[in-house]
Each structure stands twice: as C-alpha cells, then as structure tokens.
PDB file of C-alpha atoms in Angstrom:
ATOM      1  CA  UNK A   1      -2.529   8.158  -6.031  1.00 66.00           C
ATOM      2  CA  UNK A   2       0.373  10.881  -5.728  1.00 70.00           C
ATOM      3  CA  UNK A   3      -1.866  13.582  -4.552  1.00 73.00           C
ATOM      4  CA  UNK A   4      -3.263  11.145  -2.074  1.00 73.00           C
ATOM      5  CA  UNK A   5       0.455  10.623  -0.393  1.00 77.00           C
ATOM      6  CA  UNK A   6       1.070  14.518  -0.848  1.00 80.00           C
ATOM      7  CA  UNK A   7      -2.568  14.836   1.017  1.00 80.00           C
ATOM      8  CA  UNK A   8      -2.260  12.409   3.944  1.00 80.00           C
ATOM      9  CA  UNK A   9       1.524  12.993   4.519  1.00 84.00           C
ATOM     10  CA  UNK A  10       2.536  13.310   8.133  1.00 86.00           C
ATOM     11  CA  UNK A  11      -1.528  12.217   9.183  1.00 86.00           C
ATOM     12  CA  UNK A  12      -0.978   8.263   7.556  1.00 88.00           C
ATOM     13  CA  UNK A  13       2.494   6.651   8.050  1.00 91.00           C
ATOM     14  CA  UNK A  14       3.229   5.520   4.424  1.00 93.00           C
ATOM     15  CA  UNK A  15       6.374   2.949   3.610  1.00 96.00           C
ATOM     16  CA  UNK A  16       7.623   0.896   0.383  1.00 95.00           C
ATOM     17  CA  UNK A  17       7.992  -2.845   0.328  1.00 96.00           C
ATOM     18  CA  UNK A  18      10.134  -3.343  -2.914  1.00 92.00           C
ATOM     19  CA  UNK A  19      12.003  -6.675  -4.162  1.00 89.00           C
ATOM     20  CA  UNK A  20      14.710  -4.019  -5.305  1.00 89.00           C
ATOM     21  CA  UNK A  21      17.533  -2.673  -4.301  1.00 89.00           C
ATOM     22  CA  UNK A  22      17.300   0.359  -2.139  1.00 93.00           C
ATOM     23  CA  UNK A  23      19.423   2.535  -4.935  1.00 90.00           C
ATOM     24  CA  UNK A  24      16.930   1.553  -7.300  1.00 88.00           C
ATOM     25  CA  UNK A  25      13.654   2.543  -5.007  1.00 89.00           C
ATOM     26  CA  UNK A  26      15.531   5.637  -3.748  1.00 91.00           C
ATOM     27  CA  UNK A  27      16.212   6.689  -7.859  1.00 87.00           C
ATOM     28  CA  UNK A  28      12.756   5.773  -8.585  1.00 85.00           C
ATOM     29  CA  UNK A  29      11.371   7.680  -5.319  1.00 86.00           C
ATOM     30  CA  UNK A  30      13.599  10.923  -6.056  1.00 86.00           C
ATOM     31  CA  UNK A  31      12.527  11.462  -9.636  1.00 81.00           C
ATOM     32  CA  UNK A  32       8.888  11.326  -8.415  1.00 79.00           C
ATOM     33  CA  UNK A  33       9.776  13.710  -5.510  1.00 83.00           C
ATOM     34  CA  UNK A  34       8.498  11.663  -2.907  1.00 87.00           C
ATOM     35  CA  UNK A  35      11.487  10.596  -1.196  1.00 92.00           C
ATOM     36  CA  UNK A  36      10.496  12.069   1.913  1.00 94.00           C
ATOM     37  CA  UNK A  37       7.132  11.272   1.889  1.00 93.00           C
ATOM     38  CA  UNK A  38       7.852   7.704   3.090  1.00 95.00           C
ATOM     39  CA  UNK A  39       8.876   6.704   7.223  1.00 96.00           C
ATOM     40  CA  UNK A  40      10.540   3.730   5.784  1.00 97.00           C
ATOM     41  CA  UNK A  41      11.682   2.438   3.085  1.00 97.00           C
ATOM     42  CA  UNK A  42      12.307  -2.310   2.946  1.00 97.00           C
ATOM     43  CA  UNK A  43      14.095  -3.156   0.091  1.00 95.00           C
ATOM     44  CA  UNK A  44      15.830  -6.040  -0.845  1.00 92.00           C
ATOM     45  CA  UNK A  45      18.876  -7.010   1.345  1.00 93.00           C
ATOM     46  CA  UNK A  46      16.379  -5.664   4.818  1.00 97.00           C
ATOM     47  CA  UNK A  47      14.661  -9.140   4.543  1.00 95.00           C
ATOM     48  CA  UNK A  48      15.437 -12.561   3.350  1.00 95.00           C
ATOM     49  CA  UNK A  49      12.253 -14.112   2.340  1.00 95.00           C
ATOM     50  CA  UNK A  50      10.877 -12.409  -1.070  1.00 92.00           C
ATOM     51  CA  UNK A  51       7.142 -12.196  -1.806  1.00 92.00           C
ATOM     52  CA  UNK A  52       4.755 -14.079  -1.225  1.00 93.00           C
ATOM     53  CA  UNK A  53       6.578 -14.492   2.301  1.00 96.00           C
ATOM     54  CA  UNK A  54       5.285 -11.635   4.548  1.00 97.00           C
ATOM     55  CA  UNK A  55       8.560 -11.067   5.988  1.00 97.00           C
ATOM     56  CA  UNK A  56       8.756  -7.700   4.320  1.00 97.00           C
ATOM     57  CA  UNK A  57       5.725  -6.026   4.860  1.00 98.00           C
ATOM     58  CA  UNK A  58       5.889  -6.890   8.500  1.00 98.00           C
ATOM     59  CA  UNK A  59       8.951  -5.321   8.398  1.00 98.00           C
ATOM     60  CA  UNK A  60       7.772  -1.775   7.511  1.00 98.00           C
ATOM     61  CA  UNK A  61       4.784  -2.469  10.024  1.00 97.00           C
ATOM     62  CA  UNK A  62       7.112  -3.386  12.792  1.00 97.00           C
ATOM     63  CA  UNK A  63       9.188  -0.002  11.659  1.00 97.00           C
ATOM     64  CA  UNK A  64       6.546   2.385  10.934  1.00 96.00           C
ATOM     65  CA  UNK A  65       4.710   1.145  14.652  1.00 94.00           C
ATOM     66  CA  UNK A  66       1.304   0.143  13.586  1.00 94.00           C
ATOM     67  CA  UNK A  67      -0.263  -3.056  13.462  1.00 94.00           C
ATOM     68  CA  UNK A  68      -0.144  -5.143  10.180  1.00 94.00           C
ATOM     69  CA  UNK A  69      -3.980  -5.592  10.629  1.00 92.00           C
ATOM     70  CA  UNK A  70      -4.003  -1.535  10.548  1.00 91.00           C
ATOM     71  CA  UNK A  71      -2.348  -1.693   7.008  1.00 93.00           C
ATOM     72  CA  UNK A  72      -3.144  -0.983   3.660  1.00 91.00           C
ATOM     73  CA  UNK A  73      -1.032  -2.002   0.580  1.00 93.00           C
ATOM     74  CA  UNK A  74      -1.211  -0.918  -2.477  1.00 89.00           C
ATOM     75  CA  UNK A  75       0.475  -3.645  -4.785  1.00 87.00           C
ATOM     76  CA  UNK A  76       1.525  -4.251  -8.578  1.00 80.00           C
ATOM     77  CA  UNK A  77       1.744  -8.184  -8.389  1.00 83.00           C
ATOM     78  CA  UNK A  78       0.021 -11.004  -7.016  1.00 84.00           C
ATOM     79  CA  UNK A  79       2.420 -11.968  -5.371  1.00 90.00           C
ATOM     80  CA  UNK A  80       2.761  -9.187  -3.396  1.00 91.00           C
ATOM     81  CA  UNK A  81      -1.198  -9.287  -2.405  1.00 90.00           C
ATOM     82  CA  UNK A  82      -0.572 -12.771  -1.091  1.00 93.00           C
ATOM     83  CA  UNK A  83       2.503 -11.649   0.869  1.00 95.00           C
ATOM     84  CA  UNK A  84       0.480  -8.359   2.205  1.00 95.00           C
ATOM     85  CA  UNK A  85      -2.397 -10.962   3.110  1.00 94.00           C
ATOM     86  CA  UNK A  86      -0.515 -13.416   4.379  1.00 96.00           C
ATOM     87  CA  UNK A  87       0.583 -10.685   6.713  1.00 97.00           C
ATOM     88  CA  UNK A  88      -2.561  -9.843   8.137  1.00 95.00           C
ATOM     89  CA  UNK A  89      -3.376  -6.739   5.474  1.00 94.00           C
ATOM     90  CA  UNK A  90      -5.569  -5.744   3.443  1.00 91.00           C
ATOM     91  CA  UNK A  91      -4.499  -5.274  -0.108  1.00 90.00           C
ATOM     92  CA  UNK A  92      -5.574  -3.405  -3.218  1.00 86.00           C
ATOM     93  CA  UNK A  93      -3.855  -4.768  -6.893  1.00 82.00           C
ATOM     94  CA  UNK A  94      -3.017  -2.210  -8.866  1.00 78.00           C
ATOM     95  CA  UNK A  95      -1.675  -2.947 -12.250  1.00 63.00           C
ATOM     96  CA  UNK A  96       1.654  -1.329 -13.618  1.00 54.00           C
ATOM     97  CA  UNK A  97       1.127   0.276 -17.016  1.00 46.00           C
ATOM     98  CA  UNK A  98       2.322  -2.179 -19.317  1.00 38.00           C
ATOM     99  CA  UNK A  99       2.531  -1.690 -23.162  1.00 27.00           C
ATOM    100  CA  UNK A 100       1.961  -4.147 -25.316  1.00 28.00           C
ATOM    101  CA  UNK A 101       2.372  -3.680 -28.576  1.00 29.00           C
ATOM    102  CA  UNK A 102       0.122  -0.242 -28.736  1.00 28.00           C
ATOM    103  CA  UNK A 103      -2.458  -1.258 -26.032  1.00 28.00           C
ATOM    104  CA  UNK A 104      -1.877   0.222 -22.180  1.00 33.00           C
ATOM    105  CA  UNK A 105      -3.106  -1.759 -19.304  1.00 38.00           C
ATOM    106  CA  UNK A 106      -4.465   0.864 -16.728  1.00 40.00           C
ATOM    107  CA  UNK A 107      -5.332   0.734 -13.436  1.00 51.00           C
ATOM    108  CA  UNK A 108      -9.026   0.364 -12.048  1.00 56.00           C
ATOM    109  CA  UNK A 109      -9.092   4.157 -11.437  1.00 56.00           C
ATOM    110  CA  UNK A 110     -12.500   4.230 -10.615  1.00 59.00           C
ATOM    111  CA  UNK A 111     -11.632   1.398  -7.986  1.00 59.00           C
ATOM    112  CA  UNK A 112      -8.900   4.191  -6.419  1.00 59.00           C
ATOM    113  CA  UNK A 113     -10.927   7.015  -6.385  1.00 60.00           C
ATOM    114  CA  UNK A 114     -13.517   4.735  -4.226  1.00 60.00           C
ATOM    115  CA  UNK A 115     -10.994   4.181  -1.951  1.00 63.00           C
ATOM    116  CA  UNK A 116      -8.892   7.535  -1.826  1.00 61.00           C
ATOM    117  CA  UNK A 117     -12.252   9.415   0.706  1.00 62.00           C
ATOM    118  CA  UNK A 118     -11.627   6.525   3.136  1.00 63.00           C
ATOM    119  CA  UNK A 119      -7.903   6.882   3.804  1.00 64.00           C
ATOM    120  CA  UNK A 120      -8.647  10.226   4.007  1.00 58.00           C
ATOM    121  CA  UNK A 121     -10.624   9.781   6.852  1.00 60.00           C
ATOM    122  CA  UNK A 122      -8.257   7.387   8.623  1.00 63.00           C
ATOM    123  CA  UNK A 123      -6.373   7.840  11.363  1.00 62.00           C
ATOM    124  CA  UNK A 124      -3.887   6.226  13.857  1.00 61.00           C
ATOM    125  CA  UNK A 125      -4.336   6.176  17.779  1.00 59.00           C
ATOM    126  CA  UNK A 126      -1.004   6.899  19.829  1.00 57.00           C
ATOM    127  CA  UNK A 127      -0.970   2.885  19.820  1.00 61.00           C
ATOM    128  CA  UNK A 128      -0.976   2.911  16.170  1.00 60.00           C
ATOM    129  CA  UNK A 129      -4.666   1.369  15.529  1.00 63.00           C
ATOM    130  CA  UNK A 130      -7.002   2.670  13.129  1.00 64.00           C
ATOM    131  CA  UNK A 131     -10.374   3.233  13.526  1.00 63.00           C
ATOM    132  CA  UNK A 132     -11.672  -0.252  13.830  1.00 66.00           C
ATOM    133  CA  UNK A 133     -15.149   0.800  11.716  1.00 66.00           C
ATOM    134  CA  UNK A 134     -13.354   2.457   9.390  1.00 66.00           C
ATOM    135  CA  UNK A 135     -11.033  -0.419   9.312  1.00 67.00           C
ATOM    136  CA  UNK A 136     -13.671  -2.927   8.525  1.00 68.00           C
ATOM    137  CA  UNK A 137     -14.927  -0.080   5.100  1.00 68.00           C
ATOM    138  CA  UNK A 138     -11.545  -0.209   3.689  1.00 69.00           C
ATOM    139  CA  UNK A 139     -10.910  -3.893   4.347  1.00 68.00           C
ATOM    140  CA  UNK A 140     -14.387  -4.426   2.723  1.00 68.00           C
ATOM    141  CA  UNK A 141     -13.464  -2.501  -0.233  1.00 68.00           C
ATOM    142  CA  UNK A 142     -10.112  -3.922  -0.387  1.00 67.00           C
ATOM    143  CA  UNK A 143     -11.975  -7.620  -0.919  1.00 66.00           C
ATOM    144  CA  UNK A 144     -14.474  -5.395  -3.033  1.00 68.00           C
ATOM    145  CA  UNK A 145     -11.453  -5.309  -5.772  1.00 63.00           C
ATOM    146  CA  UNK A 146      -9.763  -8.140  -5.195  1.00 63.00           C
ATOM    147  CA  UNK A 147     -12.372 -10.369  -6.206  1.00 64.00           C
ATOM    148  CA  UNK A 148     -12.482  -8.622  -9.471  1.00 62.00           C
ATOM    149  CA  UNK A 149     -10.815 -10.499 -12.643  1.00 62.00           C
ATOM    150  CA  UNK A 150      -7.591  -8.562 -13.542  1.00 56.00           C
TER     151      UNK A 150
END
C-alpha cells in the first residue's frame, strides 16, 4: 500500500478520513513519512457526525475536488465502509494488524495487489471524474472484497 501512495502521488489526489485528532494523524503520518503525500487531511473536530455518517468523507471529496462517486477508500472498520458507502464510494476493508495473544490478523494482500494495477491506471479529468470504465473495474472489485467474510 505505501509504495502505491509513493507511486501515484501527484497523478491520484489521496486524503485521510480519521475519527482522531489531527495531532494524532499528523504524528502517525510523519513517522511513516507521508505527511505530504496527502491534499487533505479530516480529522476529528473538521466534522460533527462520526462514522457511519458520511459527513467526513464528503468532506475530503468536497476538498480534494472530485466526486464522491470518483472515490476509493481504503478502510480499517466497518463502520467506516458504511460511512464511505453511504457516501456514494466504493470501499475496500482492510484489517489493522491486531495481535492476539501470538496470532496476527493480516490483511487480504492478495485482495490489494488485485487492486493496486487499477489505480494505477486511473486518472482524473480537469472536472475531477475518473474514467467511468475504469470506474465501474474498481467499483466491481471493491464489491469483489466486500462480500468476502472478514
């Protein structure tokens, strides 16, 4: 996933929809070095509704000047899927590591990789509209993994 963001940046607008704080996403951002790989960051406190409410990701749509229906999300939680949905998205769960006890949940990789030649290949008109055909692949795919137990 990070050498997708280093690939694409300044060809795909990218932005973070986060529940917290903006010193926290910032931190989090900056140790990864990818600070400045993102237009926009919306973090709690720039909307008022919390997931599953849209409010956010239409947000960073609205900011980053393409159309929700344009829009990808990656997402840890369910919740946020059904907020990125209910926004007119398309969105791909991706599971946080999580330990427990000495097992590690990991993400459907294989699912990713899938996924990682298409956004390659997208691209955003002056209007800020993706290729609709492409559009429909990734939004395929997207419902592709969703439908898959977690």
């Amino acid at each position: 996933m990070l050498a997708h963001i280093e690939d694409a940046h300044g060809r795909v607008p990218f932005a973070v929809v986060s529940g917290s704080t903006r010193e926290s996403v910032t931190a989090s951002l900056t140790a990864l070095g990818l600070l400045d790989r993102f237009e926009t960051l919306v973090c709690a406190g720039d909307y008022t509704r919390a997931k599953p409410d849209p409010e956010g990701f239409l947000l960073a749509a609205r900011r980053l000047g393409v159309a929700p229906t344009d829009c990808l999300v990656f997402e840890d939680t369910a919740l946020g899927v059904q907020a990125a949905t209910a926004a007119g998205m398309a969105a791909v769960r991706v599971p946080q590591h999580r330990i427990l006890g000495s097992l590690a949940q990991e993400p459907d990789h294989a699912a990713v990789e899938r996924l990682l030649p298409l956004l390659d290949r997208l691209e955003y008109d002056q209007r800020g509209h993706a290729d609709p055909e492409l559009r429909e692949e990734i939004l395929h795919f997207a419902r592709e993994v969703r439908a898959r137990p977690m």
